[in-house]
CSV table of N, CA and C in Angstrom, one decimal:
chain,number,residue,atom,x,y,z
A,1,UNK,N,13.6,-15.6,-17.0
A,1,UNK,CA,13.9,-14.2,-16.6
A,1,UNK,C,13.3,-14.0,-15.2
A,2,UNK,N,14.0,-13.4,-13.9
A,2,UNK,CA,13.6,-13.3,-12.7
A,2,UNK,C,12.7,-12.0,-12.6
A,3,UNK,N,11.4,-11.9,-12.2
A,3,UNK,CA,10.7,-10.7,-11.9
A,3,UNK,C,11.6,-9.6,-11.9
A,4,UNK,N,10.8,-8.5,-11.6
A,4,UNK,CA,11.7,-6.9,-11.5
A,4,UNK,C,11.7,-7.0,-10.6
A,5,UNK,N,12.6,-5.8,-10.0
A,5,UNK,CA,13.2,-5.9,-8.6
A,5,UNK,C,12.0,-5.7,-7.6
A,6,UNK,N,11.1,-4.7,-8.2
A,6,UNK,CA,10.0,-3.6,-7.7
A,6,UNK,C,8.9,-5.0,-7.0
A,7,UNK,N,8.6,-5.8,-8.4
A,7,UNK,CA,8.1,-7.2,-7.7
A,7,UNK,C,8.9,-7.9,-6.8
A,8,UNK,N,10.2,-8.1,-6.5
A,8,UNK,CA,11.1,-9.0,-5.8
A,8,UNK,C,10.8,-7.9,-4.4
A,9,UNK,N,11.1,-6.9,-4.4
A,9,UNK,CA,10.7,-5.9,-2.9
A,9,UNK,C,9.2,-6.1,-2.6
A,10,UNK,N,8.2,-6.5,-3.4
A,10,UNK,CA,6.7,-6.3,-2.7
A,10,UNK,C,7.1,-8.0,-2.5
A,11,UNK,N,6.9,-8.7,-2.8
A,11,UNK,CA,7.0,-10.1,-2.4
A,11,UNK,C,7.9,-10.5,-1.2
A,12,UNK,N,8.5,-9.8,-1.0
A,12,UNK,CA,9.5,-10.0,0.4
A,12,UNK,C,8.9,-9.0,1.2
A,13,UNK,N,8.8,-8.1,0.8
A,13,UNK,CA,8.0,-7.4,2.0
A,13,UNK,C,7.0,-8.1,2.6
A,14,UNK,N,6.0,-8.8,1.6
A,14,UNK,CA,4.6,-9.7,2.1
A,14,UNK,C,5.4,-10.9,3.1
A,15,UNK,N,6.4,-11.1,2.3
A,15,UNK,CA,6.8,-12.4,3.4
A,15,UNK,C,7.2,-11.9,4.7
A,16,UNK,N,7.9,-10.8,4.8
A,16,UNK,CA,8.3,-10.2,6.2
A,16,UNK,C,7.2,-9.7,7.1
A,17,UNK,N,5.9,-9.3,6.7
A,17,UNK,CA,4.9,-9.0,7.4
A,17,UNK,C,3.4,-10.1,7.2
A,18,UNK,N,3.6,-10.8,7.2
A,18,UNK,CA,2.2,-11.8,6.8
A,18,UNK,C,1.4,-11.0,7.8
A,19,UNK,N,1.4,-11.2,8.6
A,19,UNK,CA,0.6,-11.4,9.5
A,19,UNK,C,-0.4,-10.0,9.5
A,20,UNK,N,0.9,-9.2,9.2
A,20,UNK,CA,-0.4,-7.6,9.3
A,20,UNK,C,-0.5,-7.5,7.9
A,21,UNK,N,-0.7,-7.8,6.9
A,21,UNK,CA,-1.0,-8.2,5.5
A,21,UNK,C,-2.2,-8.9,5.4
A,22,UNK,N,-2.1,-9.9,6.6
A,22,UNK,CA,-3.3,-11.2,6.3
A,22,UNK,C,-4.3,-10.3,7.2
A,23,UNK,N,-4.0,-9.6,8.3
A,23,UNK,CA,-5.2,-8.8,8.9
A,23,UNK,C,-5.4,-7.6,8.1
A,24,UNK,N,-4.3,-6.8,7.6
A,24,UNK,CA,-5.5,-5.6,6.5
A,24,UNK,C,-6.1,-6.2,5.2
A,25,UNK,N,-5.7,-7.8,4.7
A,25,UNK,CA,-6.8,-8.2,3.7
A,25,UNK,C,-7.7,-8.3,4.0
A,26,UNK,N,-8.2,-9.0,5.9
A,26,UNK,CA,-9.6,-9.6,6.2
A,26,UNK,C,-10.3,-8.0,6.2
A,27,UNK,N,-9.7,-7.4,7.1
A,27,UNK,CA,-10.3,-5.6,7.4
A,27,UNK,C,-10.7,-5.1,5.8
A,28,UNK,N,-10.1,-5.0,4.7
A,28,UNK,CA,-10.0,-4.6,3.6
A,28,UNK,C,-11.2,-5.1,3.1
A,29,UNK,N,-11.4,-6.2,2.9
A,29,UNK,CA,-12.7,-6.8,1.9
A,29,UNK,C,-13.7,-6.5,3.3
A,30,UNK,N,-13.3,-6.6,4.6
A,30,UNK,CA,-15.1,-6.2,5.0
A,30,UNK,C,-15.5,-4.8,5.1
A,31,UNK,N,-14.2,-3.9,5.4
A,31,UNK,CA,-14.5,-2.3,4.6
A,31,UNK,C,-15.0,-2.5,3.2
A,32,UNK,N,-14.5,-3.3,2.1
A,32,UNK,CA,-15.5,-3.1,0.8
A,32,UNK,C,-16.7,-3.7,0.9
A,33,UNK,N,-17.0,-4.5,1.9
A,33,UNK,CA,-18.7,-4.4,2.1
A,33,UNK,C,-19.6,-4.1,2.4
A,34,UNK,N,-18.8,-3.9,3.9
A,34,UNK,CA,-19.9,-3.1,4.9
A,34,UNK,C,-19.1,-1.7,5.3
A,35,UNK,N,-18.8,-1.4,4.3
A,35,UNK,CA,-18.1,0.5,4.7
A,35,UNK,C,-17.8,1.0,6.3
A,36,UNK,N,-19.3,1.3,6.3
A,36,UNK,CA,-19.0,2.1,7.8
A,36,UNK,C,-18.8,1.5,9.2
A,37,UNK,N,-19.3,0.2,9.0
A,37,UNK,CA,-19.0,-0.5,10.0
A,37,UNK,C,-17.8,-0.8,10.7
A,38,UNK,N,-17.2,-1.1,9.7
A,38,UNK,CA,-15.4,-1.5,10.0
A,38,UNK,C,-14.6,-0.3,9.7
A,39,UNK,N,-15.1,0.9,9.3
A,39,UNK,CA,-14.2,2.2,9.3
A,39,UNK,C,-12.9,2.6,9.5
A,40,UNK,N,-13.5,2.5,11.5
A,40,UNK,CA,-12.8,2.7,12.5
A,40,UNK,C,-11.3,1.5,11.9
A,41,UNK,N,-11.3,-0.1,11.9
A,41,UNK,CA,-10.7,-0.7,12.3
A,41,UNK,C,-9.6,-0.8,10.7
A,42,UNK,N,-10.6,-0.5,9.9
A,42,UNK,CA,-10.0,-0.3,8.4
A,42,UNK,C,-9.0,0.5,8.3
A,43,UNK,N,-9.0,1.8,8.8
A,43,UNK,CA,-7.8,2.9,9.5
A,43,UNK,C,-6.6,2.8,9.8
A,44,UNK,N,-7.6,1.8,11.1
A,44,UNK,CA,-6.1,1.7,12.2
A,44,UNK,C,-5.1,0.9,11.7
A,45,UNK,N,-5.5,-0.6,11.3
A,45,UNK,CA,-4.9,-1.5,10.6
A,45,UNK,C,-4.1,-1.4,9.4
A,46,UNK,N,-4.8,-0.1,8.2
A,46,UNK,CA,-4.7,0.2,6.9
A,46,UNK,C,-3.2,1.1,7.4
A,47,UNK,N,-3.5,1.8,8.2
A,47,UNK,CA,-2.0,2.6,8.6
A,47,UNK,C,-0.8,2.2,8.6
A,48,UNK,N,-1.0,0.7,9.2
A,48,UNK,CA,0.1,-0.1,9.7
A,48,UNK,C,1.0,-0.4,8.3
A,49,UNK,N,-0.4,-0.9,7.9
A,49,UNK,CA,0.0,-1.9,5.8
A,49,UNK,C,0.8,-0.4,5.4
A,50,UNK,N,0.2,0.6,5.1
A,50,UNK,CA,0.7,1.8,4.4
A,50,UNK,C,2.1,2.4,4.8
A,51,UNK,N,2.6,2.3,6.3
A,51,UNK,CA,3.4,2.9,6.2
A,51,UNK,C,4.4,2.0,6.2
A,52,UNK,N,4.0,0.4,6.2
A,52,UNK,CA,5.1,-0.6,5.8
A,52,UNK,C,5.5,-0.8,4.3
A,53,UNK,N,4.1,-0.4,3.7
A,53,UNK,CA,4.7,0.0,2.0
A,53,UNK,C,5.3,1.3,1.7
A,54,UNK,N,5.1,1.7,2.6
A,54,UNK,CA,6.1,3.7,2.3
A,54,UNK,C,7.6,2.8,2.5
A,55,UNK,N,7.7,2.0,3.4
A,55,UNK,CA,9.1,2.1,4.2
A,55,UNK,C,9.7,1.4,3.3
A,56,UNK,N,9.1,0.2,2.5
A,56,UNK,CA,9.6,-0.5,1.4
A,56,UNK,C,9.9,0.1,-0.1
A,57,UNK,N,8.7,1.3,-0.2
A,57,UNK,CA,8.9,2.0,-1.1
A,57,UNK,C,10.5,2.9,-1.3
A,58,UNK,N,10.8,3.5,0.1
A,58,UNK,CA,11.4,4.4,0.1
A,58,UNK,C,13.0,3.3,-0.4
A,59,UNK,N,12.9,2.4,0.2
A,59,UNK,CA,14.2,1.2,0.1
A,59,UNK,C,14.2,1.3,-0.9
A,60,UNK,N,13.7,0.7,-1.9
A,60,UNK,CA,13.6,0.6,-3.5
A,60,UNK,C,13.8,1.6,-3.8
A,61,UNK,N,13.3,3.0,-3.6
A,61,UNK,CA,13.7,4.1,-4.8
A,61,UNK,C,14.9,5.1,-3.9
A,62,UNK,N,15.7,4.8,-3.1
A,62,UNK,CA,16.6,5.4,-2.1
A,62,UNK,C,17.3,6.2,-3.1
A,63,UNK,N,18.1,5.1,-3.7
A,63,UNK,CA,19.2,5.1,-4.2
A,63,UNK,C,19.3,5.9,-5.7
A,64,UNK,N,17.7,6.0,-6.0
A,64,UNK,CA,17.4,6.1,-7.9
A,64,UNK,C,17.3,8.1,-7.1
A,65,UNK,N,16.6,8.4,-5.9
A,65,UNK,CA,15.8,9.4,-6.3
A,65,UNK,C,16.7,10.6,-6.6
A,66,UNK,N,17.9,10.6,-6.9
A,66,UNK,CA,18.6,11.7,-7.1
A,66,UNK,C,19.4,11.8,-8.8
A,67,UNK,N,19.6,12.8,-9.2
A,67,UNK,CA,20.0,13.0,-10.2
A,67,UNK,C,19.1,12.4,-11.4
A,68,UNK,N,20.2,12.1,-12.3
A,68,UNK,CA,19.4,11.4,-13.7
A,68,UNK,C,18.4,10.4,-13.8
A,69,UNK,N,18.5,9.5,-12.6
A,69,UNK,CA,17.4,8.5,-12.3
A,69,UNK,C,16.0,9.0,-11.7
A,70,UNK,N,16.0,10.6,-11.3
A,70,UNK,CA,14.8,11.0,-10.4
A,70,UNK,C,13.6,10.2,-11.0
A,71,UNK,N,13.2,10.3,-12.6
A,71,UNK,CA,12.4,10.0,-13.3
A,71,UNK,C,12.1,8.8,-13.4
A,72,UNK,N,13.2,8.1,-13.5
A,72,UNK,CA,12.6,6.6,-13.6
A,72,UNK,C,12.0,5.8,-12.2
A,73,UNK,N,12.7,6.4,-10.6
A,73,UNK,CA,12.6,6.4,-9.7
A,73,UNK,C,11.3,6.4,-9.9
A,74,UNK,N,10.7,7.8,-9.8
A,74,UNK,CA,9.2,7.9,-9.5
A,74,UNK,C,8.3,6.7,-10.5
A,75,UNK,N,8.8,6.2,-11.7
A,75,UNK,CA,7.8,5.2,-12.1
A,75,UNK,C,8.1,4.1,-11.6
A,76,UNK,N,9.4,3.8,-10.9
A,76,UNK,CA,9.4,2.3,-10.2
A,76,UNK,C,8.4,2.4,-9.0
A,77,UNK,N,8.3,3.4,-8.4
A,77,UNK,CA,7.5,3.9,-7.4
A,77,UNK,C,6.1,3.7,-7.2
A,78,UNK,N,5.8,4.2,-8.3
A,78,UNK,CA,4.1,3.9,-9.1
A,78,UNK,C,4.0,2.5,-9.5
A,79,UNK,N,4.6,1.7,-9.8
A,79,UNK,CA,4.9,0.0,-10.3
A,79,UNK,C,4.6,-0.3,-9.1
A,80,UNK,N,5.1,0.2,-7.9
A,80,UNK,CA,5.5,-0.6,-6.8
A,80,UNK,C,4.3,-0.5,-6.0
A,81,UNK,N,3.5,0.8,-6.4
A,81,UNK,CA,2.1,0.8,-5.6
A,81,UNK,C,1.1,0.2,-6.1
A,82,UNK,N,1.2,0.5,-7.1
A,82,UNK,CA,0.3,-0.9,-8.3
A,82,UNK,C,0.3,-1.9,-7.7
A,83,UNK,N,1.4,-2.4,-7.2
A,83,UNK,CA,1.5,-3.8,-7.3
A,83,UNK,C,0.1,-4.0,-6.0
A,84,UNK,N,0.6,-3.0,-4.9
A,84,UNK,CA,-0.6,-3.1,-3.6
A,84,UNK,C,-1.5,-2.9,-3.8
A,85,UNK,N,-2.1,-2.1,-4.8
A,85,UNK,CA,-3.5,-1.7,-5.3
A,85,UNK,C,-3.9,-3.1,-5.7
A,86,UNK,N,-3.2,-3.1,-6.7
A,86,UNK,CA,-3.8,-5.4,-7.3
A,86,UNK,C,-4.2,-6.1,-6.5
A,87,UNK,N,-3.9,-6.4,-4.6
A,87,UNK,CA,-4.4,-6.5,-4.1
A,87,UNK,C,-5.2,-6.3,-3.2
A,88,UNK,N,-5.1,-4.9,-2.8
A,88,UNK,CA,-5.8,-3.7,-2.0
A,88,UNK,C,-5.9,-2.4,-2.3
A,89,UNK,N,-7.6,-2.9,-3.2
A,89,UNK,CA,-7.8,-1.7,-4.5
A,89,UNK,C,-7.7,-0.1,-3.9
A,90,UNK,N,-8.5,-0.6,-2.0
A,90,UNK,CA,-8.6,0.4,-1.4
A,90,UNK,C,-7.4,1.2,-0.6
A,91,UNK,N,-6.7,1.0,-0.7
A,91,UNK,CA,-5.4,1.2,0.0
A,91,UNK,C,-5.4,2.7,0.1
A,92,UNK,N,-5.9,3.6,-0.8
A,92,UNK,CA,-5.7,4.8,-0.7
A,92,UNK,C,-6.2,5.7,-0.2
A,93,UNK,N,-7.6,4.9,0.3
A,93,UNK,CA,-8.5,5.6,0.9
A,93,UNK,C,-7.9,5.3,3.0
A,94,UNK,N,-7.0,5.1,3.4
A,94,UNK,CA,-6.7,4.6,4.2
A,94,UNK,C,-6.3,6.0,4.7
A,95,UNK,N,-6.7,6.3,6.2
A,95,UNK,CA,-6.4,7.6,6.6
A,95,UNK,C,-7.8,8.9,6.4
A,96,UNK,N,-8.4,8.2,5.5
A,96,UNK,CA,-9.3,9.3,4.8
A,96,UNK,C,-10.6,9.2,5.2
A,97,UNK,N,-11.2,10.7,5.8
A,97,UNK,CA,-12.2,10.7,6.9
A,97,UNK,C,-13.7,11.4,5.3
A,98,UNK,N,-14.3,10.6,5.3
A,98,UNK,CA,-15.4,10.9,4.2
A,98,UNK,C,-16.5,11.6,5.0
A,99,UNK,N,-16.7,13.0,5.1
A,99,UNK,CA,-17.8,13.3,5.9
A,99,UNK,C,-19.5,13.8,5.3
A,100,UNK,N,-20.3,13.2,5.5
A,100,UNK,CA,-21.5,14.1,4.3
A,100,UNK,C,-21.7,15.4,4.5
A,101,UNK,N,-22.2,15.8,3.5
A,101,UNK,CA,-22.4,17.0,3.7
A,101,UNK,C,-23.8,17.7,3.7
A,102,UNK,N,-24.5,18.1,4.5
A,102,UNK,CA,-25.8,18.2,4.2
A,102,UNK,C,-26.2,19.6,3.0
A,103,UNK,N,-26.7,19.7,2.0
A,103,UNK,CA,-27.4,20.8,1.4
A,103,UNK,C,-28.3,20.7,1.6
């Protein structure tokens, strides 16, 4: 039986961008170590990964998001981000400025 499509779109996406994949893995695990240190570079890089999985996202659910399919659309959608979370748990923290707060 051949994967779902949702899998066949993230696997070709990885293959069409290695290279900025292979640099927000390295950024990724040393933002899950050393947090604040790589912040800045976790961002900049994390941006690039993100809006190359929006662009692939949108490809895959183009076609579903209208009418009777709106519903199933949005869970191929969710499948499809899962799949990047599995291997970039942090992905969603990308963009997101954490500030303390003093009391």
């Amino acid at each position: 039986m051949p994967p779902a499509k949702y899998k066949q779109y993230f696997s070709r996406m990885q293959e069409q961008n290695k290279e900025v994949f292979a640099d927000f893995f390295r950024v990724h695990q040393l933002f899950e170590l050393e947090g604040k240190k790589h912040e800045a570079e976790f961002h900049k890089v994390g941006q690039i990964a993100v809006d190359i999985v929006r662009d692939w996202d949108r490809r895959l659910c183009s076609a579903m998001g209208r009418g009777a399919f709106s519903n199933y659309s949005q869970k191929l959608s969710e499948k499809f981000w899962d799949e990047a979370r599995k291997i970039y748990p942090l992905i969603d923290k990308v963009g997101v400025k954490v500030r303390q707060r003093k009391v």
